[in-house]
Coordinates of C-alpha atoms in Angstrom, one line a residue:
M156 CA 4.3 -23.5 -0.4
V157 CA 2.4 -25.5 -2.7
S158 CA 4.1 -26.1 -6.4
I159 CA 1.3 -25.9 -8.3
G160 CA 1.4 -27.8 -12.3
L161 CA -1.5 -26.3 -15.0
I162 CA -2.2 -28.0 -17.3
G163 CA -3.8 -26.0 -20.2
A164 CA -3.8 -22.1 -20.9
G165 CA -7.0 -20.9 -22.1
R166 CA -9.2 -18.3 -20.7
I167 CA -10.3 -21.0 -17.1
A168 CA -6.7 -22.1 -17.0
S169 CA -5.6 -18.3 -17.1
V170 CA -8.2 -17.8 -14.8
H171 CA -6.6 -19.9 -12.4
A172 CA -3.5 -18.6 -13.2
R173 CA -4.7 -15.2 -12.1
H174 CA -5.5 -15.9 -8.7
L175 CA -3.2 -18.3 -8.3
R176 CA -0.3 -15.9 -8.6
E177 CA -2.4 -13.4 -5.7
N178 CA -1.9 -17.2 -3.6
H179 CA 1.1 -16.0 -1.6
N180 CA 1.0 -20.1 -0.3
A181 CA 1.3 -21.4 -4.0
R182 CA 3.4 -20.8 -7.4
I183 CA 3.1 -21.9 -10.5
V184 CA 5.9 -24.2 -11.9
A185 CA 5.2 -25.3 -15.1
I186 CA 2.8 -24.4 -17.4
A187 CA 1.3 -27.2 -20.3
D188 CA -0.6 -27.4 -23.4
P189 CA -0.2 -28.5 -26.8
F190 CA -2.3 -26.7 -29.0
A191 CA -2.5 -23.2 -27.0
P192 CA -1.1 -20.5 -28.8
G193 CA -0.9 -18.4 -25.9
L194 CA 1.5 -21.3 -24.2
A195 CA 4.0 -18.4 -24.2
G196 CA 2.3 -15.4 -23.3
L197 CA 0.5 -17.7 -20.1
A198 CA 3.9 -19.3 -19.0
A199 CA 6.0 -16.1 -19.2
E200 CA 3.4 -13.6 -17.6
H201 CA 3.5 -16.3 -14.5
G202 CA 7.3 -16.6 -14.1
A203 CA 6.7 -20.8 -15.1
R204 CA 8.2 -22.6 -17.8
M205 CA 6.7 -24.0 -20.5
A206 CA 6.2 -28.2 -19.7
G207 CA 6.4 -30.2 -22.6
S208 CA 3.7 -31.9 -22.4
A209 CA 0.7 -33.1 -19.3
E210 CA 2.9 -36.1 -18.7
D211 CA 6.1 -33.9 -17.8
I212 CA 4.0 -32.2 -15.6
I213 CA 2.7 -34.8 -13.7
N214 CA 6.3 -36.6 -13.4
D215 CA 7.7 -33.9 -11.9
D216 CA 8.5 -34.9 -8.5
G217 CA 8.7 -31.2 -7.7
I218 CA 5.5 -30.4 -8.3
D219 CA 3.3 -31.0 -5.1
A220 CA -0.3 -30.3 -6.9
V221 CA -1.8 -30.0 -10.4
I222 CA -4.2 -28.3 -11.9
V223 CA -6.3 -30.0 -15.0
A224 CA -7.9 -27.2 -17.0
S225 CA -8.0 -28.9 -20.5
S226 CA -10.5 -30.0 -22.3
T227 CA -13.4 -32.4 -21.2
D228 CA -12.0 -35.2 -22.7
T229 CA -8.2 -35.2 -20.8
H230 CA -9.9 -34.3 -18.1
C231 CA -10.2 -38.3 -16.8
P232 CA -6.7 -39.7 -17.8
L233 CA -5.0 -36.8 -16.7
M234 CA -6.7 -36.5 -13.0
T235 CA -6.0 -40.3 -12.2
A236 CA -2.7 -40.1 -13.6
A237 CA -1.6 -36.8 -11.4
A238 CA -3.8 -38.6 -8.7
K239 CA -1.5 -41.7 -8.5
K240 CA 1.5 -40.1 -9.0
G241 CA 0.4 -38.6 -5.4
K242 CA -0.6 -35.6 -5.9
F243 CA -3.0 -33.2 -5.0
V244 CA -5.2 -33.0 -8.2
Y245 CA -8.0 -29.9 -9.3
C246 CA -10.1 -30.9 -11.4
E247 CA -11.7 -28.8 -13.8
K248 CA -15.6 -30.3 -14.5
P249 CA -17.0 -32.8 -15.7
L250 CA -14.8 -35.3 -14.4
A251 CA -14.8 -37.4 -17.8
S252 CA -16.6 -37.2 -21.1
S253 CA -19.1 -40.7 -20.2
L254 CA -20.2 -41.7 -16.5
A255 CA -18.5 -44.8 -16.8
E256 CA -15.5 -43.4 -17.0
A257 CA -16.0 -41.5 -14.9
Y258 CA -17.0 -44.0 -12.7
A259 CA -13.9 -46.5 -13.1
A260 CA -11.5 -43.1 -12.4
S261 CA -13.2 -43.2 -9.2
I262 CA -12.9 -46.9 -8.3
G263 CA -9.6 -47.3 -9.7
L264 CA -8.5 -44.6 -7.5
G265 CA -8.7 -45.6 -4.4
E266 CA -7.8 -44.4 -2.0
D267 CA -6.3 -42.0 -4.4
A268 CA -9.1 -40.3 -4.8
E269 CA -9.1 -38.1 -1.8
K270 CA -6.5 -35.7 -3.2
V271 CA -9.2 -34.8 -5.6
M272 CA -11.0 -31.5 -5.4
V273 CA -13.5 -31.5 -8.2
G274 CA -13.8 -27.7 -10.3
F275 CA -17.3 -26.2 -8.7
N276 CA -16.4 -23.0 -8.0
R277 CA -20.2 -22.2 -7.3
R278 CA -20.0 -23.6 -3.7
F279 CA -17.8 -20.1 -3.6
D280 CA -19.8 -17.9 -4.6
R281 CA -20.5 -16.2 -0.8
N282 CA -24.4 -15.4 -1.1
H283 CA -23.8 -18.9 -2.6
A284 CA -22.4 -20.0 0.7
A285 CA -24.6 -17.6 3.1
V286 CA -27.7 -19.0 1.5
Q287 CA -26.6 -22.9 2.3
A288 CA -25.6 -21.8 4.9
D289 CA -29.0 -20.7 6.2
L290 CA -30.1 -24.3 4.9
A291 CA -27.7 -26.3 6.5
A292 CA -29.1 -24.0 10.4
G293 CA -32.2 -25.3 9.8
R294 CA -33.8 -21.4 10.1
L295 CA -35.8 -21.6 6.5
G296 CA -38.1 -25.1 7.4
R297 CA -38.5 -28.4 5.3
V298 CA -37.5 -27.0 1.8
Q299 CA -41.0 -26.7 -0.3
T300 CA -38.9 -25.3 -4.2
V301 CA -35.6 -24.4 -5.1
Q302 CA -35.3 -22.5 -8.6
I303 CA -31.8 -22.3 -10.5
T304 CA -31.3 -19.0 -13.2
S305 CA -28.7 -19.0 -14.6
R306 CA -28.6 -17.1 -18.0
G307 CA -24.9 -16.2 -19.8
P308 CA -24.0 -13.1 -22.0
N309 CA -24.5 -12.5 -25.5
A310 CA -22.0 -14.9 -26.6
I311 CA -21.9 -17.7 -28.4
P312 CA -19.3 -20.8 -28.0
S313 CA -17.5 -21.9 -30.9
L314 CA -18.3 -25.0 -32.7
A315 CA -15.1 -26.5 -32.3
Y316 CA -15.6 -26.5 -28.2
L317 CA -18.9 -27.7 -28.4
K318 CA -18.1 -30.7 -29.7
V319 CA -15.6 -31.8 -26.7
S320 CA -18.0 -29.5 -24.3
G321 CA -20.1 -32.6 -23.3
G322 CA -23.3 -30.3 -24.1
L323 CA -25.2 -28.2 -21.5
F324 CA -26.3 -31.0 -18.3
F325 CA -22.9 -31.7 -18.5
D326 CA -20.5 -29.1 -19.7
K327 CA -23.0 -25.6 -17.5
M328 CA -25.7 -27.3 -15.8
I329 CA -23.8 -29.9 -14.4
H330 CA -22.6 -26.7 -11.6
F331 CA -26.2 -26.6 -10.8
F332 CA -27.1 -30.9 -10.3
D333 CA -24.0 -30.0 -7.4
M334 CA -25.5 -26.8 -6.4
V335 CA -29.0 -28.5 -5.7
R336 CA -27.9 -31.7 -3.3
W337 CA -25.2 -29.0 -1.8
L338 CA -27.8 -26.5 -0.6
T339 CA -30.3 -29.0 0.2
G340 CA -28.5 -31.6 1.5
E341 CA -30.2 -34.1 -0.1
E342 CA -29.9 -36.4 -3.8
P343 CA -32.9 -35.7 -6.4
L344 CA -34.9 -39.3 -7.6
D345 CA -36.5 -37.7 -10.4
V346 CA -35.4 -35.9 -13.4
V347 CA -37.1 -34.3 -16.2
A348 CA -35.7 -31.9 -18.4
F349 CA -36.2 -29.8 -21.3
G350 CA -34.0 -28.4 -23.7
S351 CA -34.6 -26.3 -27.7
V352 CA -32.4 -24.5 -29.6
I353 CA -33.4 -21.0 -30.4
A354 CA -30.6 -18.5 -30.0
D355 CA -28.3 -19.9 -32.3
P356 CA -28.5 -23.1 -35.0
V357 CA -24.1 -23.9 -34.5
F358 CA -26.0 -25.8 -31.2
A359 CA -28.4 -27.8 -33.6
E360 CA -25.1 -28.7 -35.5
A361 CA -23.1 -29.5 -31.9
N362 CA -25.7 -32.2 -31.3
D363 CA -26.8 -29.9 -28.0
I364 CA -29.0 -26.7 -27.0
D365 CA -29.0 -24.0 -25.9
T366 CA -32.0 -23.1 -23.7
G367 CA -32.7 -25.8 -21.4
I368 CA -35.2 -26.5 -18.1
V369 CA -34.0 -29.5 -15.3
T370 CA -37.1 -30.5 -13.1
L371 CA -35.6 -32.4 -10.0
R372 CA -37.7 -34.2 -7.5
M373 CA -35.5 -34.6 -4.3
Q374 CA -35.2 -37.1 -1.6
S375 CA -37.5 -35.2 0.9
G376 CA -40.2 -34.3 -1.9
A377 CA -38.5 -30.8 -2.6
L378 CA -38.8 -29.4 -6.3
C379 CA -36.2 -28.1 -8.2
Q380 CA -36.4 -26.0 -10.9
I381 CA -33.2 -25.5 -12.5
E382 CA -33.0 -22.8 -16.2
N383 CA -30.1 -22.2 -18.3
T384 CA -29.9 -20.7 -21.3
R385 CA -26.1 -20.0 -23.9
R386 CA -26.8 -16.5 -24.5
A387 CA -29.2 -13.7 -22.9
V388 CA -28.4 -10.1 -24.8
Y389 CA -29.4 -8.3 -21.8
G390 CA -26.0 -9.7 -19.8
Y391 CA -24.6 -12.7 -17.1
D392 CA -28.0 -13.4 -14.8
D393 CA -27.3 -16.0 -11.9
R394 CA -29.5 -15.9 -9.1
V395 CA -31.6 -18.6 -6.4
E396 CA -34.6 -18.2 -4.8
I397 CA -35.4 -21.3 -2.1
L398 CA -39.2 -20.8 -0.9
G399 CA -39.5 -23.3 2.5
T400 CA -41.7 -23.3 5.2
G401 CA -40.4 -21.1 7.8
G402 CA -40.0 -18.5 4.4
L403 CA -38.0 -17.3 1.1
I404 CA -34.1 -16.9 0.7
E405 CA -33.1 -15.3 -1.8
S406 CA -29.1 -15.3 -3.4
S407 CA -30.3 -12.3 -6.2
R408 CA -28.8 -11.6 -9.1
I409 CA -25.7 -9.2 -9.4
T410 CA -25.6 -6.1 -11.5
E411 CA -22.6 -4.2 -12.9
G412 CA -22.7 -1.3 -10.1
A413 CA -24.5 -0.6 -7.6
V414 CA -26.2 3.6 -8.7
M415 CA -30.1 3.7 -8.8
R416 CA -31.8 6.9 -9.9
I417 CA -35.1 8.5 -9.3
L418 CA -36.1 10.6 -12.4
D419 CA -39.5 11.7 -12.6
D420 CA -41.2 8.9 -13.1
K421 CA -38.5 6.2 -13.1
I422 CA -36.4 3.8 -10.8
M423 CA -33.2 3.4 -13.4
T424 CA -30.5 0.5 -12.2
E425 CA -27.3 -0.1 -13.7
G426 CA -27.3 -3.0 -16.0
L427 CA -26.6 -6.6 -15.8
P428 CA -22.6 -7.5 -16.8
K429 CA -21.8 -8.7 -19.9
D430 CA -18.9 -10.7 -18.5
P431 CA -19.4 -13.2 -16.7
M432 CA -16.3 -12.9 -14.4
I433 CA -17.7 -9.6 -12.8
R434 CA -19.8 -12.6 -11.0
M435 CA -18.0 -15.4 -11.2
A436 CA -14.1 -14.1 -10.4
P437 CA -14.4 -13.8 -6.7
S438 CA -16.2 -17.5 -6.5
Y439 CA -12.7 -18.7 -9.1
K440 CA -10.5 -16.8 -6.0
A441 CA -11.6 -18.4 -3.5
S442 CA -12.8 -22.3 -5.3
I443 CA -9.1 -22.1 -5.8
N444 CA -7.5 -20.6 -2.6
A445 CA -9.8 -23.3 -1.0
F446 CA -7.5 -25.5 -3.1
V447 CA -4.4 -24.3 -2.1
D448 CA -5.3 -25.1 2.0
F449 CA -6.1 -28.2 0.3
A450 CA -3.0 -29.4 -1.4
S451 CA -1.5 -28.1 2.3
G452 CA -3.1 -29.5 5.1
K453 CA -5.0 -26.3 5.8
L454 CA -8.2 -27.4 5.1
P455 CA -10.2 -31.0 5.6
R456 CA -11.4 -33.2 2.4
A457 CA -14.6 -32.5 3.8
M458 CA -15.0 -28.9 2.8
V459 CA -13.8 -29.5 -0.6
P460 CA -16.2 -30.8 -3.7
S461 CA -15.0 -34.6 -3.8
I462 CA -14.4 -37.4 -6.8
N463 CA -18.3 -38.6 -5.3
D464 CA -19.9 -34.8 -5.7
G465 CA -18.4 -34.7 -9.4
L466 CA -19.7 -38.4 -9.9
R467 CA -23.2 -37.7 -8.0
A468 CA -23.4 -34.6 -10.5
Q469 CA -23.0 -36.4 -13.9
V470 CA -25.5 -39.4 -13.1
I471 CA -28.1 -35.9 -12.8
A472 CA -26.4 -34.4 -16.3
A473 CA -27.1 -38.0 -17.8
A474 CA -30.4 -38.7 -16.4
A475 CA -31.5 -34.9 -18.5
D476 CA -29.6 -36.3 -21.5
L477 CA -31.8 -39.1 -21.1
S478 CA -35.1 -37.9 -20.4
L479 CA -33.9 -34.9 -23.4
R480 CA -33.7 -37.8 -25.3
E481 CA -36.4 -40.1 -24.9
R482 CA -38.7 -37.7 -23.5
R483 CA -39.8 -39.4 -20.4
I484 CA -39.1 -38.7 -16.5
V485 CA -36.0 -40.4 -15.2
A486 CA -35.3 -41.8 -12.4
C487 CA -31.7 -41.2 -10.6
D488 CA -31.4 -44.4 -10.2
E489 CA -32.0 -45.5 -14.0
I490 CA -29.0 -43.9 -14.5
T491 CA -26.5 -45.6 -11.6
R492 CA -27.9 -48.6 -12.4
T493 CA -27.0 -48.5 -16.3
A494 CA -23.8 -47.8 -15.5
G495 CA -23.0 -50.5 -13.1
M496 CA -22.9 -48.3 -10.1
A497 CA -24.9 -50.0 -8.1
A498 CA -22.6 -49.4 -4.6
M499 CA -24.6 -45.0 -5.4
N500 CA -27.7 -46.9 -4.8

């Protein structure tokens, strides 16, 4: 039985708590969140005590593992403190508010970095994983293009959230920067990004964008395009298409149901879900179950996303951010040199 401390009591922390309750090999011992009014309710729902602070959880010898699901600006210090205490850590993305902070933490942790799993749950989506398995087996030949689309439902995050989220590239698209690396088994060489505020002016107030497209040139020459939007009025649209010399593989969008009606000259199917969790919940559950197995020694280090994976995804996000601001193609090597990350080249 893995004893877990949960830091955070917001939306994603609640998702993790629900899936931990369904895992018979784990239990939530304590929850900490100084800001969330729902802390008491979440603790009562899962039979956990309310910790006085995140530090109380980190310093508790009765806790084996910590989930860091707090605001982005707290990820790095909490992850670092917990790992240095010898605890296994599930850290939500991104690792830190800045690439320099994330890199410094990874160096400072040394061997303790091996205890950290980054929350790239898209790797645990069964359809995306099937695509990755086909690519790894060489069934598609040489990859020519990768198209990743993820459009959010008709919901606008609060201004307070946006101001600490890190922006679209670091908060949302970082999942897909990781996916490109994971799917292709390659690192990107060059990045070019475009972004706009179209859906709602609140994104401009937060110095963010709500619509973005990033193109990557990989080591093999494969071209990858990622399109993310914060708002899609028709529902949650998430899919991956890969074209190779041997054919095409697609992890398709998922509709709310599987009913199709053919009436007269019309074919009607059910629409896309307005709640992203209809698509996302299984991958979050599989991700948190993998963390429990990792923390209990049942799953090898190589089977879960590492700090290095988090760093490399954040390098791409930083390259995209620089490309957008300076309107130019950015080499990933430029980002690693600027951040003093020569060892990653």
